[in-house]
C-alpha positions as YAML, in Angstrom:
chain: A
units: angstrom
residues:
- id: 1
  name: UNK
  ca: [0.00, 0.00, 0.00]
- id: 2
  name: UNK
  ca: [2.81, 2.38, 0.91]
- id: 3
  name: UNK
  ca: [4.54, 1.62, -2.38]
- id: 4
  name: UNK
  ca: [1.36, 2.31, -4.34]
- id: 5
  name: UNK
  ca: [0.77, 5.62, -2.53]
- id: 6
  name: UNK
  ca: [4.38, 6.68, -3.12]
- id: 7
  name: UNK
  ca: [4.12, 5.87, -6.81]
- id: 8
  name: UNK
  ca: [0.90, 7.91, -7.08]
- id: 9
  name: UNK
  ca: [2.48, 10.92, -5.40]
- id: 10
  name: UNK
  ca: [5.52, 10.72, -7.65]
- id: 11
  name: UNK
  ca: [3.33, 10.43, -10.73]
- id: 12
  name: UNK
  ca: [1.33, 13.50, -9.80]
- id: 13
  name: UNK
  ca: [4.55, 15.39, -9.13]
- id: 14
  name: UNK
  ca: [5.90, 14.55, -12.58]
- id: 15
  name: UNK
  ca: [2.68, 15.85, -14.20]
- id: 16
  name: UNK
  ca: [2.61, 18.98, -12.05]
- id: 17
  name: UNK
  ca: [6.17, 20.11, -12.87]
- id: 18
  name: UNK
  ca: [5.58, 20.85, -16.58]
- id: 19
  name: UNK
  ca: [2.22, 22.45, -15.79]
- id: 20
  name: UNK
  ca: [3.82, 24.72, -13.20]
- id: 21
  name: UNK
  ca: [6.57, 25.58, -15.63]
- id: 22
  name: UNK
  ca: [3.94, 26.87, -18.08]
- id: 23
  name: UNK
  ca: [2.34, 29.21, -15.56]
- id: 24
  name: UNK
  ca: [3.42, 32.86, -15.87]
- id: 25
  name: UNK
  ca: [5.18, 34.49, -12.94]
- id: 26
  name: UNK
  ca: [3.13, 37.67, -13.31]
- id: 27
  name: UNK
  ca: [-0.34, 38.32, -14.79]
- id: 28
  name: UNK
  ca: [-0.04, 38.37, -18.60]
- id: 29
  name: UNK
  ca: [-2.68, 41.09, -18.88]
- id: 30
  name: UNK
  ca: [-2.19, 44.69, -17.74]
- id: 31
  name: UNK
  ca: [-4.28, 47.84, -18.00]
- id: 32
  name: UNK
  ca: [-1.90, 49.38, -20.55]
- id: 33
  name: UNK
  ca: [-3.95, 50.43, -23.57]
- id: 34
  name: UNK
  ca: [-0.76, 50.48, -25.67]
- id: 35
  name: UNK
  ca: [-0.90, 46.67, -25.61]
- id: 36
  name: UNK
  ca: [-4.18, 46.60, -27.53]
- id: 37
  name: UNK
  ca: [-3.63, 45.39, -31.10]
- id: 38
  name: UNK
  ca: [-6.01, 46.16, -33.94]
- id: 39
  name: UNK
  ca: [-8.17, 43.39, -35.33]
- id: 40
  name: UNK
  ca: [-11.25, 41.28, -34.77]
- id: 41
  name: UNK
  ca: [-11.41, 39.35, -31.50]
- id: 42
  name: UNK
  ca: [-13.82, 36.58, -30.51]
- id: 43
  name: UNK
  ca: [-15.48, 36.34, -27.11]
- id: 44
  name: UNK
  ca: [-13.75, 33.96, -24.71]
- id: 45
  name: UNK
  ca: [-16.88, 32.21, -23.38]
- id: 46
  name: UNK
  ca: [-15.03, 30.67, -20.46]
- id: 47
  name: UNK
  ca: [-14.12, 34.05, -19.00]
- id: 48
  name: UNK
  ca: [-17.15, 36.19, -19.87]
- id: 49
  name: UNK
  ca: [-20.44, 36.67, -18.04]
- id: 50
  name: UNK
  ca: [-23.43, 38.95, -17.54]
- id: 51
  name: UNK
  ca: [-24.80, 39.26, -14.02]
- id: 52
  name: UNK
  ca: [-27.99, 40.96, -12.86]
- id: 53
  name: UNK
  ca: [-29.09, 42.28, -9.48]
- id: 54
  name: UNK
  ca: [-32.63, 42.67, -8.14]
- id: 55
  name: UNK
  ca: [-34.24, 43.50, -4.82]
- id: 56
  name: UNK
  ca: [-36.29, 40.51, -3.69]
- id: 57
  name: UNK
  ca: [-39.55, 41.59, -2.04]
- id: 58
  name: UNK
  ca: [-37.78, 44.29, -0.04]
- id: 59
  name: UNK
  ca: [-35.86, 41.69, 1.97]
- id: 60
  name: UNK
  ca: [-32.63, 40.94, 0.14]
- id: 61
  name: UNK
  ca: [-30.44, 41.73, -2.84]
- id: 62
  name: UNK
  ca: [-30.49, 38.78, -5.22]
- id: 63
  name: UNK
  ca: [-28.17, 38.01, -8.13]
- id: 64
  name: UNK
  ca: [-28.13, 35.79, -11.17]
- id: 65
  name: UNK
  ca: [-25.80, 35.16, -14.07]
- id: 66
  name: UNK
  ca: [-25.66, 34.37, -17.77]
- id: 67
  name: UNK
  ca: [-22.59, 32.60, -19.14]
- id: 68
  name: UNK
  ca: [-21.30, 30.95, -22.33]
- id: 69
  name: UNK
  ca: [-21.39, 34.25, -24.23]
- id: 70
  name: UNK
  ca: [-20.35, 34.39, -27.88]
- id: 71
  name: UNK
  ca: [-19.63, 37.26, -30.25]
- id: 72
  name: UNK
  ca: [-16.86, 39.57, -31.33]
- id: 73
  name: UNK
  ca: [-15.28, 43.00, -31.15]
- id: 74
  name: UNK
  ca: [-13.51, 44.71, -34.03]
- id: 75
  name: UNK
  ca: [-11.31, 47.64, -33.09]
- id: 76
  name: UNK
  ca: [-8.36, 49.79, -34.08]
- id: 77
  name: UNK
  ca: [-6.59, 51.83, -31.35]
- id: 78
  name: UNK
  ca: [-5.91, 54.51, -33.98]
- id: 79
  name: UNK
  ca: [-9.64, 54.84, -34.74]
- id: 80
  name: UNK
  ca: [-11.49, 53.83, -31.54]
- id: 81
  name: UNK
  ca: [-14.79, 55.39, -32.60]
- id: 82
  name: UNK
  ca: [-15.05, 52.83, -35.41]
- id: 83
  name: UNK
  ca: [-15.12, 49.87, -33.00]
- id: 84
  name: UNK
  ca: [-17.92, 47.33, -33.40]
- id: 85
  name: UNK
  ca: [-19.25, 45.01, -30.71]
- id: 86
  name: UNK
  ca: [-21.61, 42.07, -31.17]
- id: 87
  name: UNK
  ca: [-22.60, 39.77, -28.29]
- id: 88
  name: UNK
  ca: [-24.98, 36.81, -28.04]
- id: 89
  name: UNK
  ca: [-26.25, 35.66, -24.63]
- id: 90
  name: UNK
  ca: [-27.87, 32.20, -24.38]
- id: 91
  name: UNK
  ca: [-30.97, 32.42, -22.21]
- id: 92
  name: UNK
  ca: [-30.78, 28.73, -21.32]
- id: 93
  name: UNK
  ca: [-27.56, 29.47, -19.47]
- id: 94
  name: UNK
  ca: [-29.19, 31.54, -16.74]
- id: 95
  name: UNK
  ca: [-28.19, 30.45, -13.27]
- id: 96
  name: UNK
  ca: [-28.91, 31.46, -9.69]
- id: 97
  name: UNK
  ca: [-28.42, 29.45, -6.52]
- id: 98
  name: UNK
  ca: [-31.88, 27.87, -6.78]
- id: 99
  name: UNK
  ca: [-32.65, 25.23, -9.43]
- id: 100
  name: UNK
  ca: [-36.44, 25.84, -9.36]
- id: 101
  name: UNK
  ca: [-35.89, 29.56, -9.84]
- id: 102
  name: UNK
  ca: [-33.58, 28.88, -12.78]
- id: 103
  name: UNK
  ca: [-36.32, 26.84, -14.44]
- id: 104
  name: UNK
  ca: [-38.91, 29.56, -13.76]
- id: 105
  name: UNK
  ca: [-36.67, 32.24, -15.24]
- id: 106
  name: UNK
  ca: [-36.32, 30.17, -18.42]
- id: 107
  name: UNK
  ca: [-40.11, 29.74, -18.65]
- id: 108
  name: UNK
  ca: [-42.66, 31.97, -20.41]
- id: 109
  name: UNK
  ca: [-43.26, 34.14, -17.31]
- id: 110
  name: UNK
  ca: [-39.76, 35.53, -17.76]
- id: 111
  name: UNK
  ca: [-37.37, 34.88, -20.68]
- id: 112
  name: UNK
  ca: [-39.21, 32.05, -22.50]
- id: 113
  name: UNK
  ca: [-35.86, 30.52, -23.45]
- id: 114
  name: UNK
  ca: [-37.42, 27.76, -25.55]
- id: 115
  name: UNK
  ca: [-38.98, 30.32, -27.90]
- id: 116
  name: UNK
  ca: [-36.32, 33.03, -27.59]
- id: 117
  name: UNK
  ca: [-33.06, 31.17, -26.93]
- id: 118
  name: UNK
  ca: [-30.70, 34.10, -27.40]
- id: 119
  name: UNK
  ca: [-30.43, 37.74, -26.34]
- id: 120
  name: UNK
  ca: [-28.34, 39.93, -28.61]
- id: 121
  name: UNK
  ca: [-26.42, 43.21, -28.30]
- id: 122
  name: UNK
  ca: [-25.17, 45.09, -31.35]
- id: 123
  name: UNK
  ca: [-23.27, 48.35, -30.98]
- id: 124
  name: UNK
  ca: [-24.20, 51.41, -33.03]
- id: 125
  name: UNK
  ca: [-21.55, 53.86, -31.78]
- id: 126
  name: UNK
  ca: [-18.55, 53.92, -29.46]
- id: 127
  name: UNK
  ca: [-17.18, 57.01, -27.71]
- id: 128
  name: UNK
  ca: [-13.81, 56.37, -26.08]
- id: 129
  name: UNK
  ca: [-12.42, 58.53, -23.27]
- id: 130
  name: UNK
  ca: [-9.07, 57.14, -22.20]
- id: 131
  name: UNK
  ca: [-9.76, 53.80, -20.49]
- id: 132
  name: UNK
  ca: [-13.53, 54.29, -20.45]
- id: 133
  name: UNK
  ca: [-16.13, 54.32, -23.19]
- id: 134
  name: UNK
  ca: [-19.81, 54.88, -23.86]
- id: 135
  name: UNK
  ca: [-21.03, 52.06, -26.07]
- id: 136
  name: UNK
  ca: [-24.44, 52.74, -27.56]
- id: 137
  name: UNK
  ca: [-26.31, 49.90, -29.18]
- id: 138
  name: UNK
  ca: [-29.44, 47.81, -29.51]
- id: 139
  name: UNK
  ca: [-30.35, 45.04, -27.08]
- id: 140
  name: UNK
  ca: [-32.79, 42.34, -28.13]
- id: 141
  name: UNK
  ca: [-34.56, 40.18, -25.53]
- id: 142
  name: UNK
  ca: [-37.62, 38.01, -26.29]
- id: 143
  name: UNK
  ca: [-37.73, 39.40, -29.81]
- id: 144
  name: UNK
  ca: [-37.97, 43.02, -28.60]
- id: 145
  name: UNK
  ca: [-35.17, 45.46, -29.50]
- id: 146
  name: UNK
  ca: [-34.45, 48.58, -27.44]
- id: 147
  name: UNK
  ca: [-31.54, 51.05, -27.36]
- id: 148
  name: UNK
  ca: [-29.14, 50.84, -24.42]
- id: 149
  name: UNK
  ca: [-25.91, 52.56, -23.43]
- id: 150
  name: UNK
  ca: [-23.09, 50.61, -21.78]
- id: 151
  name: UNK
  ca: [-20.61, 52.36, -19.50]
- id: 152
  name: UNK
  ca: [-17.47, 50.39, -20.30]
- id: 153
  name: UNK
  ca: [-14.05, 50.25, -18.65]
- id: 154
  name: UNK
  ca: [-10.90, 48.78, -20.16]
- id: 155
  name: UNK
  ca: [-9.55, 46.06, -17.84]
- id: 156
  name: UNK
  ca: [-6.44, 44.78, -19.56]
- id: 157
  name: UNK
  ca: [-4.62, 43.44, -22.59]
- id: 158
  name: UNK
  ca: [-1.81, 41.00, -23.20]
- id: 159
  name: UNK
  ca: [-0.88, 37.65, -24.66]
- id: 160
  name: UNK
  ca: [-1.65, 34.25, -23.17]
- id: 161
  name: UNK
  ca: [-0.92, 30.84, -24.69]
- id: 162
  name: UNK
  ca: [-0.42, 32.25, -28.17]
- id: 163
  name: UNK
  ca: [-3.53, 34.44, -28.13]
- id: 164
  name: UNK
  ca: [-3.84, 38.19, -27.83]
- id: 165
  name: UNK
  ca: [-6.47, 38.92, -25.23]
- id: 166
  name: UNK
  ca: [-8.32, 42.07, -24.16]
- id: 167
  name: UNK
  ca: [-10.95, 42.51, -21.48]
- id: 168
  name: UNK
  ca: [-13.64, 45.01, -20.57]
- id: 169
  name: UNK
  ca: [-16.20, 45.54, -17.82]
- id: 170
  name: UNK
  ca: [-19.45, 47.39, -18.45]
- id: 171
  name: UNK
  ca: [-22.61, 48.36, -16.64]
- id: 172
  name: UNK
  ca: [-26.09, 49.47, -17.61]
- id: 173
  name: UNK
  ca: [-29.62, 49.38, -16.26]
- id: 174
  name: UNK
  ca: [-32.60, 48.15, -18.26]
- id: 175
  name: UNK
  ca: [-36.34, 48.12, -17.66]
- id: 176
  name: UNK
  ca: [-37.36, 44.50, -18.04]
- id: 177
  name: UNK
  ca: [-40.94, 45.45, -18.86]
- id: 178
  name: UNK
  ca: [-39.61, 47.04, -22.07]
- id: 179
  name: UNK
  ca: [-38.74, 43.53, -23.20]
- id: 180
  name: UNK
  ca: [-41.94, 41.83, -22.09]
- id: 181
  name: UNK
  ca: [-40.46, 40.47, -18.85]
- id: 182
  name: UNK
  ca: [-43.01, 41.95, -16.45]
- id: 183
  name: UNK
  ca: [-43.71, 39.06, -14.08]
- id: 184
  name: UNK
  ca: [-43.61, 40.10, -10.41]
- id: 185
  name: UNK
  ca: [-43.55, 43.88, -10.90]
- id: 186
  name: UNK
  ca: [-43.58, 45.83, -8.56]
- id: 187
  name: UNK
  ca: [-42.74, 43.17, -5.92]
- id: 188
  name: UNK
  ca: [-39.52, 42.67, -7.84]
- id: 189
  name: UNK
  ca: [-38.38, 45.96, -9.46]
- id: 190
  name: UNK
  ca: [-38.72, 46.76, -13.13]
- id: 191
  name: UNK
  ca: [-35.28, 48.39, -13.32]
- id: 192
  name: UNK
  ca: [-32.51, 45.78, -13.38]
- id: 193
  name: UNK
  ca: [-28.80, 46.69, -13.17]
- id: 194
  name: UNK
  ca: [-26.53, 44.59, -15.37]
- id: 195
  name: UNK
  ca: [-22.83, 43.97, -14.81]
- id: 196
  name: UNK
  ca: [-20.96, 42.74, -17.89]
- id: 197
  name: UNK
  ca: [-17.45, 41.27, -17.99]
- id: 198
  name: UNK
  ca: [-16.13, 40.09, -21.34]
- id: 199
  name: UNK
  ca: [-12.74, 38.81, -22.45]
- id: 200
  name: UNK
  ca: [-11.97, 38.76, -26.17]
- id: 201
  name: UNK
  ca: [-9.14, 36.84, -27.84]
- id: 202
  name: UNK
  ca: [-7.50, 36.24, -31.21]
- id: 203
  name: UNK
  ca: [-4.49, 34.25, -32.35]
- id: 204
  name: UNK
  ca: [-1.22, 36.15, -32.54]
- id: 205
  name: UNK
  ca: [-0.34, 37.26, -36.04]
...
């Protein structure tokens, strides 16, 4: 038994050494805008999410999340106003800490994910001010399209595992009734703050 345990530990150690050697000593991304390269980047779905916050019946602040985002950003640091952003958000990916609530949110009372599986944001203009930006665009939920403005902040840029990566955070507030998601109003507020974190990546040239 001791021999088997020793062999297992040694085997794990051998695997861990090359993995540790691949890990960077410092974060590969920094908030230096000079590291942003022009081009079209795809959303990194494993490191992107949209979270929402609501007041639940006047008792608590409750949060949920959408993941597995897809989409792209096309930008040129020399012409930031020409940037284009397109994001798709799968409604079936909504998650809270309660399984029954997740299922209710996917149902017709709320997002009707079976009929409207994807929410979509498409930018119409971008105004950059240093490391912040106002991104105006159209948001479509349940087949209804409304204009929104995202207050965006540049998080960082760099290269990781052969891919150039850039990241942004953004916030906005929407009225869910504008999109036909009126269940529970006013017990649960109409105005819903959104927090958006998206990483984009593209292979190095």
